[in-house]
Each structure stands twice: as C-alpha cells, then as structure tokens.
Tab-separated table of C-alpha atoms in Angstrom:
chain	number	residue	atom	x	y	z
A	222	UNK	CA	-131.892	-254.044	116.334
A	223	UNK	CA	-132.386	-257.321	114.253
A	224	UNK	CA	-131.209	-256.722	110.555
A	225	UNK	CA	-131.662	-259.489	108.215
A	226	UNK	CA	-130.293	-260.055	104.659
A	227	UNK	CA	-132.657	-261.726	102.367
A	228	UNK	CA	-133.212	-262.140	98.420
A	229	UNK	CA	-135.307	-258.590	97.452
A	230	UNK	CA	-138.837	-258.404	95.520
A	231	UNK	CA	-140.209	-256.519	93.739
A	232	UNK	CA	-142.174	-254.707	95.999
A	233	UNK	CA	-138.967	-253.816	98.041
A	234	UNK	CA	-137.377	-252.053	94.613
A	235	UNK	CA	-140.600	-250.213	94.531
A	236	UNK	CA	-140.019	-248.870	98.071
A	237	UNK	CA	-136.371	-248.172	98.078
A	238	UNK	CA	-137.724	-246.325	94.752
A	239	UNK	CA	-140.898	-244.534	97.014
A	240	UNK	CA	-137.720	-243.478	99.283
A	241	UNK	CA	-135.413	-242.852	96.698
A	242	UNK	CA	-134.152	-239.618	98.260
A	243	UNK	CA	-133.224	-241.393	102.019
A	244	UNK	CA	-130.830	-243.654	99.882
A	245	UNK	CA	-129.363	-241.297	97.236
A	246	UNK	CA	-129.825	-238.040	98.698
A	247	UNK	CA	-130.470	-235.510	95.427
A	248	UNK	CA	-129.288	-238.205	92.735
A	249	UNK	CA	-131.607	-239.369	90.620
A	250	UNK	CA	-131.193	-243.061	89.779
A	251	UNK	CA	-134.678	-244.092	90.077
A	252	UNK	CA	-134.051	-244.655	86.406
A	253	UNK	CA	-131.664	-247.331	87.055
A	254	UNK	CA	-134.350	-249.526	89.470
A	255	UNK	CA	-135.539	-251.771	86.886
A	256	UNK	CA	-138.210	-254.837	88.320
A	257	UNK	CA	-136.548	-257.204	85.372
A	258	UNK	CA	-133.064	-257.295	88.095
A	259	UNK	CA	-135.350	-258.833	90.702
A	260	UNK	CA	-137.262	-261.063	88.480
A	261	UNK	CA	-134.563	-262.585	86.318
A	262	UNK	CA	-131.809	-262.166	88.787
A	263	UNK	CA	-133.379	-262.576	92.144
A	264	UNK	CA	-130.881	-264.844	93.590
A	265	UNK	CA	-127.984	-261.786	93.574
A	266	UNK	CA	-130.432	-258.969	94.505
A	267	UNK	CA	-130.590	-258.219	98.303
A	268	UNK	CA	-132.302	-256.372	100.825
A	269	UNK	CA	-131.289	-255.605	104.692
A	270	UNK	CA	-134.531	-255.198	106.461
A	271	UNK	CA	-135.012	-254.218	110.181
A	272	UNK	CA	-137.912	-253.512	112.124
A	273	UNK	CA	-138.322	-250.176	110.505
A	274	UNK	CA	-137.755	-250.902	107.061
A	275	UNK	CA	-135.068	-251.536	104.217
A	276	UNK	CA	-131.491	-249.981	105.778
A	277	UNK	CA	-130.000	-250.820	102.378
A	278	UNK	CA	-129.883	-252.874	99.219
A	279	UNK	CA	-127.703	-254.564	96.119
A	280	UNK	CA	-128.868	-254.959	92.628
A	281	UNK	CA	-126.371	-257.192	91.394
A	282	UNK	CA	-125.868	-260.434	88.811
A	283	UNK	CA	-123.318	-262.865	87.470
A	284	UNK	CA	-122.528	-262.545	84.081
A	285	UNK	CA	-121.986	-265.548	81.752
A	286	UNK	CA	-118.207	-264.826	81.870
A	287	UNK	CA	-118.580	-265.199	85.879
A	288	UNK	CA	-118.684	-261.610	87.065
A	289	UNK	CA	-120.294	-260.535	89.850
A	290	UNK	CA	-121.467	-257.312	88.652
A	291	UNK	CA	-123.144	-254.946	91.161
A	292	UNK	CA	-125.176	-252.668	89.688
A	293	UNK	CA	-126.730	-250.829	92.339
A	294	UNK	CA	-125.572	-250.731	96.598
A	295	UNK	CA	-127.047	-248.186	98.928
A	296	UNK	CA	-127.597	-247.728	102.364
A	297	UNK	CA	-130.133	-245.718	104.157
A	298	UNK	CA	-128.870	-242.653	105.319
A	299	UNK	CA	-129.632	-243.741	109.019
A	300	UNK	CA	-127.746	-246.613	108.845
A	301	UNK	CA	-124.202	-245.213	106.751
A	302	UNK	CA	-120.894	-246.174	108.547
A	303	UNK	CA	-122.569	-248.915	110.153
A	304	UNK	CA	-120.931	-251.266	107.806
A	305	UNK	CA	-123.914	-252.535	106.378
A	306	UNK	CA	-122.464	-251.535	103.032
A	307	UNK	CA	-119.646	-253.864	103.547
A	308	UNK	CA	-122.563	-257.124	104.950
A	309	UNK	CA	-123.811	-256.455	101.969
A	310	UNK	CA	-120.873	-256.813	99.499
A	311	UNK	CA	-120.234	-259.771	101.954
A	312	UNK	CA	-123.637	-261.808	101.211
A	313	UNK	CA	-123.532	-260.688	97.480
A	314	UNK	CA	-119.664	-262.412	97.006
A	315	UNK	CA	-121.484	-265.925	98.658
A	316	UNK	CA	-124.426	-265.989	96.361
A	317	UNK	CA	-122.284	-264.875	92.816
A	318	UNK	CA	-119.845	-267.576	93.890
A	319	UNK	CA	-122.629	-269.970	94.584
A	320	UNK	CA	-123.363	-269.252	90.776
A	321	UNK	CA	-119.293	-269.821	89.640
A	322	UNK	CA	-118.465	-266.103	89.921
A	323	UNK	CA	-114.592	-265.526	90.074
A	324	UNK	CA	-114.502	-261.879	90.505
A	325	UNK	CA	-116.319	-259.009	91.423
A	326	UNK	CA	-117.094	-255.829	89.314
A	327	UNK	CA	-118.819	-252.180	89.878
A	328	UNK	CA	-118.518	-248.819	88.269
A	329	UNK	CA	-119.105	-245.203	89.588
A	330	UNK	CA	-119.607	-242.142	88.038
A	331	UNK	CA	-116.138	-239.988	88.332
A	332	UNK	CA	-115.649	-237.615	91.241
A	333	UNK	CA	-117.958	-239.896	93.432
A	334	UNK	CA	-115.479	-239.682	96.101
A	335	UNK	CA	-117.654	-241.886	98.703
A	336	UNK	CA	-117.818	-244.923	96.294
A	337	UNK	CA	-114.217	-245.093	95.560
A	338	UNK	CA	-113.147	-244.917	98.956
A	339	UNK	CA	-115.652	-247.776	99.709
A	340	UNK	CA	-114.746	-250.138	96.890
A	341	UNK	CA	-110.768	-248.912	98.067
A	342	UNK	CA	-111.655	-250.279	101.368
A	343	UNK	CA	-113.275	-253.465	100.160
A	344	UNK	CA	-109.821	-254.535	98.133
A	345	UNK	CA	-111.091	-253.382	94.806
A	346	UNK	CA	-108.591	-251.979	92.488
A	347	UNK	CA	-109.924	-249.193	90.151
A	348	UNK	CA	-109.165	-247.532	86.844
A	349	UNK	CA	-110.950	-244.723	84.592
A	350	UNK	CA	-112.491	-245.777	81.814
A	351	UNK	CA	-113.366	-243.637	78.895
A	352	UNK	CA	-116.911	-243.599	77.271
A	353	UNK	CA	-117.621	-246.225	79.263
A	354	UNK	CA	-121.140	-245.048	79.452
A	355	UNK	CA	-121.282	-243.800	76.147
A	356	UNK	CA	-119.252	-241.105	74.192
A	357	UNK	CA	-117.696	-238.514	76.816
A	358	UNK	CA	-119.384	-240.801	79.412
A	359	UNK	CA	-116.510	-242.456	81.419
A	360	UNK	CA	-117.058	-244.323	84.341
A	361	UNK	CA	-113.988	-245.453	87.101
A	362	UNK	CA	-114.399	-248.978	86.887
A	363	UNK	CA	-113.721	-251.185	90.637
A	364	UNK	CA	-112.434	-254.564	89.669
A	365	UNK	CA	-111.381	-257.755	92.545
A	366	UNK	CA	-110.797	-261.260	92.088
A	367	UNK	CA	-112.187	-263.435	94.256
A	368	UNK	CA	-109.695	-265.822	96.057
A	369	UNK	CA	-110.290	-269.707	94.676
C-alpha cells in the first residue's frame, strides 16, 4: 500500500471530522478541528493518504518563539502501531524546522496513557501542568529540543 504525506486542506479536516469516531474512538474533539489551522498554517498541517483514504493526520504550527506546536496527531484506527504516528512527527519536525523551529511541543489531557507513552517513545520529556487549560484544567505538557 502506497501512503503519501502531503500538506492537508480543508476538505481533508472536514473528512477526518465526517470520520471523527475511526480516529478518536468516543472522544469528542471535533471541537478542536478548526479550518483557520489549514488556512493560515498549511505548511505544518499534514495528511497520510492511501488508496483508501486519510490513515492519519497533524494539526500543527510554529510559534513566533520557534515552537513546533502540535495541536492535533491521530491515526486511523486501521493503521495504529504501524508507525505512521511516528512518519508523521517525522515530516512535521522537517517542515517546523524549515520555518526556524528549535523544539517541539504537545500537550495531553492527564491519564491519556496512549499519548504519553507515544511522546515517551519519541524522546519527549513531560511534566504536569496545572490549569493549563484553564482553572482545574491541567494538561501534561511533552516538551523536546530539536538537535541544531
């Protein structure tokens, strides 16, 4: 099966958000897909597309201190421990340090056991951060500098 990563539209948020459920199971983050990513940030957002459809996305940007911030990965749940996860972190890191990104950052809601051991595996260090999200709202923040 060919899988190619390319820069995502709009139209592919709009069907990872038709298929919500095949990428996030009974999470609701539809909430989180916002078109303006694509549009302003197109460069950093990415889709893995095979014959069948999107096997997984990132929703990510570079911030004007030169983060890499991802702010949305997923795989299909046909295509998890494939390492497609990890291609995509992989083309994400060469476009944010095409735009002078230095390090990499993503958060997780706590107890999301599956996303720490990812970012774990990726070399991302991690800490808790409370109200992060708001009052109460703290987040386990995944932090990795990116080699010069």
């Amino acid at each position: 099966m060919t899988l190619d990563i390319t820069r995502a539209t709009v139209r592919d948020l709009h069907q990872v958000v038709a298929d919500h459920p095949r990428y996030w199971g009974e999470r609701d983050l539809r909430a989180l897909h916002q078109p303006v990513f694509v549009q302003e940030f197109g460069a950093t957002c990415l889709v893995a597309r095979a014959d069948d459809g999107i096997r997984g996305y990132l929703v990510g940007f570079v911030t004007p201190d030169r983060t890499g911030y991802v702010h949305l990965i997923a795989t299909r749940d046909d295509s998890r421990g494939t390492g497609l996860g990890r291609r995509l972190y992989e083309a994400f890191t060469e476009a944010a340090r095409g735009q002078g990104a230095v390090r990499l950052k993503a958060i997780t809601s706590l107890g999301n056991s599956g996303s720490l051991a990812f970012h774990r595996s990726l070399g991302f260090e991690d800490r808790v951060e409370g109200d992060y999200d708001g009052p109460g709202e703290a987040r386990i923040v995944f932090t990795r500098l990116l080699p010069p």
